[in-house]
């Protein structure tokens, strides 16, 4: 029997999804599971997008252009212009979710054994895509104490080697909810220029910035046009995760033409998803206002409730809809699994993502979990209540 | 300015898609272009599938299970059972097109610098996915003279090295239209066992076998259960290329659990495409019969017409809807580009794929093109007429 690949063995299991079988067992046993493990919002997809799908009447569901439908790319370029990001439609490749944009970026820009610096905790799947591409992740640890602000630039410079090819950030940040300021990004720009690096920026949560703060995109940093690769997705913006439509954007023509070869190899992004994506560009401002208000209320509720639980610390997120929360526990992997297979409160439990999977450094995140406040307040209330009760009886409680 | 990756530079441009800009220019100049370059059939997607999409009324387009919806996987397992392929739904991962199934297979089973043997000419994108995965392709040349039959097994054994980890076949074959016989596959099975290799089989055209021949799947080879990885797609079977739904199937649990980690990293296959894929399982037999008759008529027409042109040789395909055709030309890349930018006949021309891109060996395929007979006979007639007229005046004609 032939053996699987080493990279297959090294491929990390997703902390967001690896406990799914335990959740399924809990559900089969009649337990209601509140899913705070995954950024699957319960917000409705915009009417205007669903209406476009309902009107769809093609008789042959054909491939699209490998870079995505031109009309969609042109519409998307207008969307970017409206938020102050100056791109031409030819700078855009439509991808199969933000995921494929990340893969395309890594494969186009980086060779095996090249290094990419990422502030941790980071979106766990950057790790998996890096393993698939043979790229080495060099983490720089950000800290819960200051809400996971950008680590000092000298921390980045310390780990830069001749193999360092890129820095990757997610802003607003998944999993921390931190929103990088313009000043932090300008500092980052300096070392990107100094060491001639690529700057990958995952900005899929840009519409989710709170407390009057405004998102500043790395594409607005002067002089970085040839360095920046933007990764985007419609999944969260329009609560349409299942359409698998994202985009990779760069003013660097060489990157786009290289990624286009990858795009042509897989023929086309999903055609039906593009119908949704293009129509969603017409989503009225009221939709976002309503969603925004809902998330503010959810965030405030969940963070305040969590901080009332003894031994729990949850920094206030400034963006996205995640929070990394410190719990009085020995091991977040054990705890999250135990929540599903060893605990229930009024026939209910909560599914969380162990934070260990969001750190690249060993042994970090053992007393932290990632939580996505993507459910309505009534459900969040029940979920937090479950967590509170669970912490009272969890055998591995530390304080 | 940072430089793109070596693998990005090595990534081959798709022979199927790289001439698209020339076709776009021709169209802008008022020329009708017959697309025989790409396997985009004009056949209608089954009514039953389109009807399911029309009934779709979810208010939130959510992620699906990373392995695909369970109901779809169960339905698919029944489909395979009905064609004599015994798989459980847990052996199946739904992928984003057959393309992703190929990527998952390579990444799960092979390390960088491992070698995969593929009879050439082969589906060009195997090359691109191999470059992305750092895998080396070792071609074994099949010949137009015998219709691209499986090369002698001794040719395979000659190139097997300690780095050889897999053999990949496409059956019925894209781009040649050849259908491997049970005997040929049994010979292949012997060396797969002898050298403990993986056998990747792309069987997306299994419903398209002609002249009373029956498809034999490598999954039916006894004793190869742990070696075989099947790649499948709904694109051609149901003429639904744009839904981007495929599948990777293996009885080898280690492969499936490894590929599942990759699947979890990209979250989920397209949800809307799965609606089409699952509903398409109910496609009535009459649909396939009609499609089958149509392709037989197209094949017979196109192959007979081509062989009537002086200097042209087109072997009769036994499956799929492609043919590699030998033309009296100096250079198929030049010729196919010239067809789009230097030629017209009655304001019409034809787009073909240069066969060079389907060979991994240098300098092969220069007098061959791949043609997909995916248009109705009236259009094929016009396309062949264009080709015939073009060959009369092409400056690089050889005989």
Short mmCIF file of N, CA, C and O in Angstrom, two decimals, chain A residues 26-122:
data_model
loop_
_atom_site.label_atom_id
_atom_site.label_comp_id
_atom_site.label_asym_id
_atom_site.label_seq_id
_atom_site.Cartn_x
_atom_site.Cartn_y
_atom_site.Cartn_z
N UNK A 26 -23.32 14.87 19.28
CA UNK A 26 -24.12 15.58 20.28
C UNK A 26 -25.53 15.81 19.75
O UNK A 26 -26.52 15.58 20.45
N UNK A 27 -25.62 16.25 18.49
CA UNK A 27 -26.93 16.51 17.91
C UNK A 27 -27.77 15.24 17.82
O UNK A 27 -28.97 15.25 18.10
N UNK A 28 -27.11 14.15 17.45
CA UNK A 28 -27.83 12.87 17.39
C UNK A 28 -28.34 12.47 18.77
O UNK A 28 -29.34 11.78 18.90
N UNK A 29 -27.64 12.92 19.81
CA UNK A 29 -28.07 12.62 21.18
C UNK A 29 -29.07 13.64 21.72
O UNK A 29 -29.32 13.70 22.92
N UNK A 30 -29.60 14.46 20.82
CA UNK A 30 -30.67 15.38 21.22
C UNK A 30 -30.19 16.67 21.87
O UNK A 30 -30.97 17.40 22.48
N UNK A 31 -28.90 16.95 21.76
CA UNK A 31 -28.35 18.19 22.34
C UNK A 31 -28.38 19.29 21.28
O UNK A 31 -27.96 19.07 20.15
N UNK A 32 -28.85 20.47 21.67
CA UNK A 32 -28.79 21.61 20.76
C UNK A 32 -27.39 22.21 20.86
O UNK A 32 -26.90 22.50 21.95
N UNK A 33 -26.74 22.38 19.70
CA UNK A 33 -25.37 22.91 19.69
C UNK A 33 -25.38 24.33 19.10
O UNK A 33 -25.82 24.52 17.97
N UNK A 34 -24.91 25.31 19.88
CA UNK A 34 -24.76 26.67 19.36
C UNK A 34 -23.40 26.78 18.68
O UNK A 34 -22.37 26.59 19.33
N UNK A 35 -23.43 27.07 17.39
CA UNK A 35 -22.19 27.11 16.62
C UNK A 35 -21.54 28.47 16.65
O UNK A 35 -21.83 29.34 15.84
N UNK A 36 -20.63 28.65 17.61
CA UNK A 36 -19.83 29.87 17.63
C UNK A 36 -18.42 29.56 17.11
O UNK A 36 -17.52 30.38 17.18
N UNK A 37 -18.25 28.37 16.57
CA UNK A 37 -16.94 27.94 16.08
C UNK A 37 -16.62 28.49 14.71
O UNK A 37 -15.47 28.59 14.33
N UNK A 38 -17.63 28.81 13.94
CA UNK A 38 -17.41 29.12 12.54
C UNK A 38 -18.11 30.41 12.15
O UNK A 38 -19.18 30.73 12.67
N UNK A 39 -17.46 31.15 11.23
CA UNK A 39 -18.03 32.43 10.79
C UNK A 39 -19.12 32.24 9.76
O UNK A 39 -19.02 32.73 8.65
N UNK A 40 -20.13 31.49 10.16
CA UNK A 40 -21.28 31.27 9.29
C UNK A 40 -22.43 32.10 9.84
O UNK A 40 -23.16 31.65 10.73
N UNK A 41 -22.58 33.36 9.36
CA UNK A 41 -23.60 34.23 9.95
C UNK A 41 -25.01 33.73 9.64
O UNK A 41 -25.24 33.06 8.64
N UNK A 42 -25.94 34.09 10.51
CA UNK A 42 -27.36 33.76 10.27
C UNK A 42 -28.06 34.91 9.55
O UNK A 42 -29.27 34.87 9.34
N UNK A 43 -27.29 35.94 9.19
CA UNK A 43 -27.82 37.12 8.47
C UNK A 43 -28.30 36.67 7.08
O UNK A 43 -27.65 35.84 6.44
N UNK A 44 -29.41 37.26 6.62
CA UNK A 44 -29.90 36.87 5.30
C UNK A 44 -29.03 37.43 4.17
O UNK A 44 -28.53 38.55 4.26
N UNK A 45 -28.87 36.64 3.13
CA UNK A 45 -28.23 37.12 1.91
C UNK A 45 -29.12 38.24 1.34
O UNK A 45 -30.34 38.15 1.43
N UNK A 46 -28.53 39.32 0.77
CA UNK A 46 -29.38 40.42 0.29
C UNK A 46 -30.44 39.95 -0.72
O UNK A 46 -30.15 39.13 -1.59
N UNK A 47 -31.64 40.50 -0.58
CA UNK A 47 -32.77 40.19 -1.48
C UNK A 47 -32.38 40.33 -2.95
O UNK A 47 -32.74 39.52 -3.79
N UNK A 48 -31.67 41.43 -3.23
CA UNK A 48 -31.34 41.75 -4.61
C UNK A 48 -30.48 40.63 -5.23
O UNK A 48 -30.59 40.36 -6.44
N UNK A 49 -29.69 39.97 -4.42
CA UNK A 49 -28.84 38.88 -4.92
C UNK A 49 -29.68 37.62 -5.12
O UNK A 49 -29.57 36.94 -6.15
N UNK A 50 -30.53 37.31 -4.13
CA UNK A 50 -31.39 36.12 -4.25
C UNK A 50 -32.36 36.29 -5.42
O UNK A 50 -32.67 35.31 -6.13
N UNK A 51 -32.80 37.52 -5.64
CA UNK A 51 -33.72 37.78 -6.76
C UNK A 51 -33.04 37.53 -8.10
O UNK A 51 -33.64 37.00 -9.04
N UNK A 52 -31.76 37.87 -8.19
CA UNK A 52 -31.03 37.64 -9.44
C UNK A 52 -30.92 36.14 -9.71
O UNK A 52 -31.04 35.69 -10.86
N UNK A 53 -30.71 35.38 -8.65
CA UNK A 53 -30.64 33.92 -8.81
C UNK A 53 -31.98 33.37 -9.26
O UNK A 53 -32.05 32.50 -10.12
N UNK A 54 -33.05 33.91 -8.67
CA UNK A 54 -34.40 33.45 -9.03
C UNK A 54 -34.71 33.75 -10.51
O UNK A 54 -35.46 33.02 -11.15
N UNK A 55 -34.12 34.82 -11.02
CA UNK A 55 -34.34 35.20 -12.43
C UNK A 55 -33.44 34.41 -13.40
O UNK A 55 -33.63 34.48 -14.60
N UNK A 56 -32.46 33.71 -12.86
CA UNK A 56 -31.48 33.00 -13.71
C UNK A 56 -32.21 32.03 -14.62
O UNK A 56 -32.98 31.19 -14.16
N UNK A 57 -32.00 32.15 -15.93
CA UNK A 57 -32.73 31.23 -16.82
C UNK A 57 -31.87 30.70 -17.97
O UNK A 57 -32.39 30.37 -19.04
N UNK A 58 -30.59 30.61 -17.74
CA UNK A 58 -29.72 29.99 -18.75
C UNK A 58 -30.10 28.51 -18.88
O UNK A 58 -30.45 27.87 -17.91
N UNK A 59 -29.99 28.01 -20.09
CA UNK A 59 -30.32 26.60 -20.31
C UNK A 59 -29.08 25.70 -20.24
O UNK A 59 -29.18 24.48 -20.10
N UNK A 60 -27.92 26.31 -20.39
CA UNK A 60 -26.65 25.59 -20.22
C UNK A 60 -25.82 26.37 -19.19
O UNK A 60 -25.58 27.56 -19.38
N UNK A 61 -25.46 25.71 -18.10
CA UNK A 61 -24.65 26.39 -17.10
C UNK A 61 -23.19 26.27 -17.53
O UNK A 61 -22.53 25.27 -17.29
N UNK A 62 -22.72 27.31 -18.20
CA UNK A 62 -21.41 27.27 -18.86
C UNK A 62 -20.28 27.74 -17.95
O UNK A 62 -20.51 28.44 -16.97
N UNK A 63 -19.05 27.37 -18.34
CA UNK A 63 -17.87 28.00 -17.75
C UNK A 63 -17.98 29.51 -17.93
O UNK A 63 -18.54 29.98 -18.93
N UNK A 64 -17.40 30.25 -17.03
CA UNK A 64 -17.22 31.68 -17.28
C UNK A 64 -15.79 31.89 -17.77
O UNK A 64 -15.01 30.94 -17.87
N UNK A 65 -15.43 33.12 -18.05
CA UNK A 65 -14.04 33.49 -18.28
C UNK A 65 -13.24 33.03 -17.06
O UNK A 65 -13.74 33.08 -15.94
N UNK A 66 -12.01 32.59 -17.28
CA UNK A 66 -11.20 32.09 -16.15
C UNK A 66 -10.98 33.15 -15.09
O UNK A 66 -10.85 32.84 -13.90
N UNK A 67 -10.92 34.41 -15.51
CA UNK A 67 -10.72 35.50 -14.55
C UNK A 67 -12.04 35.97 -13.95
O UNK A 67 -12.05 36.88 -13.11
N UNK A 68 -13.14 35.35 -14.36
CA UNK A 68 -14.46 35.79 -13.92
C UNK A 68 -15.12 36.63 -15.00
O UNK A 68 -14.44 37.19 -15.87
N UNK A 69 -16.44 36.70 -14.94
CA UNK A 69 -17.18 37.47 -15.94
C UNK A 69 -16.71 38.93 -15.96
O UNK A 69 -16.55 39.55 -14.91
N UNK A 70 -16.53 39.45 -17.16
CA UNK A 70 -16.02 40.82 -17.28
C UNK A 70 -16.98 41.83 -16.64
O UNK A 70 -16.56 42.77 -15.97
N UNK A 71 -18.29 41.61 -16.82
CA UNK A 71 -19.27 42.54 -16.25
C UNK A 71 -19.15 42.57 -14.72
O UNK A 71 -19.27 43.62 -14.09
N UNK A 72 -18.88 41.42 -14.14
CA UNK A 72 -18.73 41.35 -12.69
C UNK A 72 -17.44 42.05 -12.25
O UNK A 72 -17.43 42.84 -11.31
N UNK A 73 -16.36 41.79 -12.99
CA UNK A 73 -15.09 42.44 -12.62
C UNK A 73 -15.20 43.95 -12.76
O UNK A 73 -14.66 44.69 -11.93
N UNK A 74 -15.92 44.41 -13.77
CA UNK A 74 -16.09 45.86 -13.93
C UNK A 74 -16.92 46.44 -12.78
O UNK A 74 -16.61 47.51 -12.25
N UNK A 75 -17.98 45.72 -12.41
CA UNK A 75 -18.80 46.16 -11.28
C UNK A 75 -17.99 46.20 -9.99
O UNK A 75 -18.12 47.12 -9.17
N UNK A 76 -17.14 45.21 -9.83
CA UNK A 76 -16.32 45.11 -8.63
C UNK A 76 -15.30 46.26 -8.59
O UNK A 76 -15.04 46.84 -7.53
N UNK A 77 -14.75 46.59 -9.76
CA UNK A 77 -13.81 47.72 -9.82
C UNK A 77 -14.50 49.01 -9.35
O UNK A 77 -13.92 49.82 -8.62
N UNK A 78 -15.77 49.16 -9.74
CA UNK A 78 -16.53 50.33 -9.29
C UNK A 78 -16.76 50.32 -7.78
O UNK A 78 -16.68 51.35 -7.12
N UNK A 79 -17.05 49.15 -7.26
CA UNK A 79 -17.20 49.02 -5.81
C UNK A 79 -15.91 49.46 -5.11
O UNK A 79 -15.94 50.24 -4.16
N UNK A 80 -14.76 48.98 -5.59
CA UNK A 80 -13.50 49.37 -4.96
C UNK A 80 -13.28 50.87 -5.07
O UNK A 80 -12.85 51.51 -4.11
N UNK A 81 -13.58 51.43 -6.24
CA UNK A 81 -13.41 52.88 -6.40
C UNK A 81 -14.26 53.62 -5.38
O UNK A 81 -13.83 54.61 -4.79
N UNK A 82 -15.47 53.11 -5.13
CA UNK A 82 -16.39 53.79 -4.20
C UNK A 82 -15.86 53.77 -2.77
O UNK A 82 -16.27 54.58 -1.95
N UNK A 83 -14.95 52.87 -2.47
CA UNK A 83 -14.38 52.84 -1.11
C UNK A 83 -12.94 53.37 -1.12
O UNK A 83 -12.17 53.14 -0.18
N UNK A 84 -12.57 54.04 -2.23
CA UNK A 84 -11.26 54.70 -2.25
C UNK A 84 -10.10 53.82 -2.69
O UNK A 84 -8.95 54.16 -2.49
N UNK A 85 -10.42 52.65 -3.27
CA UNK A 85 -9.38 51.74 -3.75
C UNK A 85 -9.40 51.79 -5.28
O UNK A 85 -10.36 51.35 -5.91
N UNK A 86 -8.33 52.32 -5.85
CA UNK A 86 -8.32 52.56 -7.29
C UNK A 86 -7.78 51.34 -8.03
O UNK A 86 -6.58 51.14 -8.12
N UNK A 87 -8.67 50.52 -8.57
CA UNK A 87 -8.24 49.37 -9.38
C UNK A 87 -9.04 49.33 -10.67
O UNK A 87 -10.18 49.79 -10.75
N UNK A 88 -8.40 48.78 -11.68
CA UNK A 88 -9.04 48.55 -12.96
C UNK A 88 -9.57 47.11 -12.95
O UNK A 88 -9.07 46.27 -12.22
N UNK A 89 -10.57 46.84 -13.79
CA UNK A 89 -11.11 45.47 -13.77
C UNK A 89 -10.05 44.44 -14.16
O UNK A 89 -10.11 43.29 -13.74
N UNK A 90 -9.05 44.87 -14.92
CA UNK A 90 -8.00 43.93 -15.34
C UNK A 90 -7.03 43.61 -14.20
O UNK A 90 -6.18 42.73 -14.33
N UNK A 91 -7.15 44.32 -13.08
CA UNK A 91 -6.33 44.00 -11.90
C UNK A 91 -7.00 42.94 -11.02
O UNK A 91 -6.46 42.55 -9.99
N UNK A 92 -8.19 42.49 -11.44
CA UNK A 92 -9.02 41.61 -10.60
C UNK A 92 -9.15 40.22 -11.20
O UNK A 92 -9.45 40.07 -12.38
N UNK A 93 -8.94 39.21 -10.38
CA UNK A 93 -9.30 37.84 -10.75
C UNK A 93 -10.38 37.36 -9.80
O UNK A 93 -10.18 37.40 -8.58
N UNK A 94 -11.48 36.88 -10.34
CA UNK A 94 -12.52 36.30 -9.47
C UNK A 94 -12.06 34.88 -9.11
O UNK A 94 -11.63 34.11 -9.98
N UNK A 95 -12.15 34.55 -7.84
CA UNK A 95 -11.66 33.26 -7.36
C UNK A 95 -12.77 32.46 -6.70
O UNK A 95 -13.86 32.98 -6.44
N UNK A 96 -12.46 31.20 -6.44
CA UNK A 96 -13.41 30.34 -5.73
C UNK A 96 -13.26 30.60 -4.23
O UNK A 96 -12.50 29.92 -3.54
N UNK A 97 -13.94 31.62 -3.76
CA UNK A 97 -13.82 32.04 -2.37
C UNK A 97 -12.53 32.82 -2.14
O UNK A 97 -11.63 32.85 -3.00
N UNK A 98 -12.44 33.46 -0.99
CA UNK A 98 -11.18 34.09 -0.60
C UNK A 98 -10.07 33.05 -0.51
O UNK A 98 -8.90 33.34 -0.73
N UNK A 99 -10.46 31.80 -0.19
CA UNK A 99 -9.49 30.72 -0.05
C UNK A 99 -8.61 30.58 -1.29
O UNK A 99 -7.39 30.47 -1.20
N UNK A 100 -9.24 30.56 -2.45
CA UNK A 100 -8.46 30.37 -3.67
C UNK A 100 -7.58 31.59 -3.93
O UNK A 100 -6.48 31.45 -4.49
N UNK A 101 -8.04 32.77 -3.54
CA UNK A 101 -7.22 33.97 -3.70
C UNK A 101 -5.93 33.84 -2.89
O UNK A 101 -4.85 34.22 -3.35
N UNK A 102 -6.04 33.29 -1.69
CA UNK A 102 -4.85 33.09 -0.85
C UNK A 102 -3.90 32.09 -1.52
O UNK A 102 -2.70 32.33 -1.64
N UNK A 103 -4.45 30.97 -1.98
CA UNK A 103 -3.63 29.96 -2.68
C UNK A 103 -2.94 30.55 -3.90
O UNK A 103 -1.75 30.34 -4.10
N UNK A 104 -3.70 31.26 -4.71
CA UNK A 104 -3.12 31.86 -5.92
C UNK A 104 -1.99 32.83 -5.56
O UNK A 104 -0.96 32.87 -6.22
N UNK A 105 -2.21 33.61 -4.52
CA UNK A 105 -1.19 34.58 -4.09
C UNK A 105 0.09 33.88 -3.68
O UNK A 105 1.19 34.23 -4.12
N UNK A 106 -0.05 32.85 -2.83
CA UNK A 106 1.13 32.12 -2.36
C UNK A 106 1.85 31.45 -3.52
O UNK A 106 3.07 31.52 -3.64
N UNK A 107 1.10 30.77 -4.38
CA UNK A 107 1.73 30.02 -5.47
C UNK A 107 2.39 30.95 -6.49
O UNK A 107 3.43 30.62 -7.05
N UNK A 108 1.77 32.10 -6.73
CA UNK A 108 2.31 33.01 -7.73
C UNK A 108 3.55 33.73 -7.24
O UNK A 108 4.46 34.03 -8.01
N UNK A 109 3.58 34.05 -5.96
CA UNK A 109 4.65 34.91 -5.44
C UNK A 109 5.76 34.16 -4.73
O UNK A 109 6.87 34.67 -4.62
N UNK A 110 5.47 32.96 -4.22
CA UNK A 110 6.44 32.32 -3.34
C UNK A 110 6.86 30.95 -3.81
O UNK A 110 6.04 30.16 -4.30
N UNK A 111 8.14 30.67 -3.62
CA UNK A 111 8.66 29.34 -3.91
C UNK A 111 8.60 28.46 -2.67
O UNK A 111 8.52 28.99 -1.55
N UNK A 112 8.69 27.15 -2.84
CA UNK A 112 8.81 26.27 -1.68
C UNK A 112 10.01 26.71 -0.83
O UNK A 112 11.04 27.12 -1.38
N UNK A 113 9.84 26.67 0.47
CA UNK A 113 10.86 27.06 1.46
C UNK A 113 11.00 28.56 1.64
O UNK A 113 11.74 29.00 2.52
N UNK A 114 10.33 29.36 0.83
CA UNK A 114 10.27 30.79 1.13
C UNK A 114 9.48 31.00 2.42
O UNK A 114 8.65 30.17 2.79
N UNK A 115 9.71 32.13 3.04
CA UNK A 115 9.08 32.40 4.34
C UNK A 115 8.09 33.56 4.26
O UNK A 115 8.34 34.56 3.60
N UNK A 116 7.00 33.40 4.96
CA UNK A 116 5.99 34.46 5.05
C UNK A 116 5.77 34.77 6.54
O UNK A 116 5.61 33.86 7.35
N UNK A 117 5.83 36.05 6.86
CA UNK A 117 5.64 36.47 8.25
C UNK A 117 4.16 36.81 8.46
O UNK A 117 3.58 37.57 7.69
N UNK A 118 3.59 36.23 9.49
CA UNK A 118 2.17 36.51 9.80
C UNK A 118 2.02 36.74 11.29
O UNK A 118 2.45 35.91 12.09
N UNK A 119 1.41 37.89 11.68
CA UNK A 119 1.12 38.07 13.11
C UNK A 119 0.14 37.00 13.58
O UNK A 119 -0.86 36.75 12.90
N UNK A 120 0.47 36.34 14.68
CA UNK A 120 -0.42 35.32 15.22
C UNK A 120 -1.11 35.86 16.47
O UNK A 120 -0.55 36.75 17.10
N UNK A 121 -2.27 35.36 16.88
CA UNK A 121 -3.03 34.33 16.19
C UNK A 121 -3.51 34.82 14.82
O UNK A 121 -3.82 35.99 14.66
N UNK A 122 -3.52 33.89 13.84
CA UNK A 122 -3.98 34.26 12.50
C UNK A 122 -5.00 33.26 12.00
O UNK A 122 -5.14 32.15 12.55
#
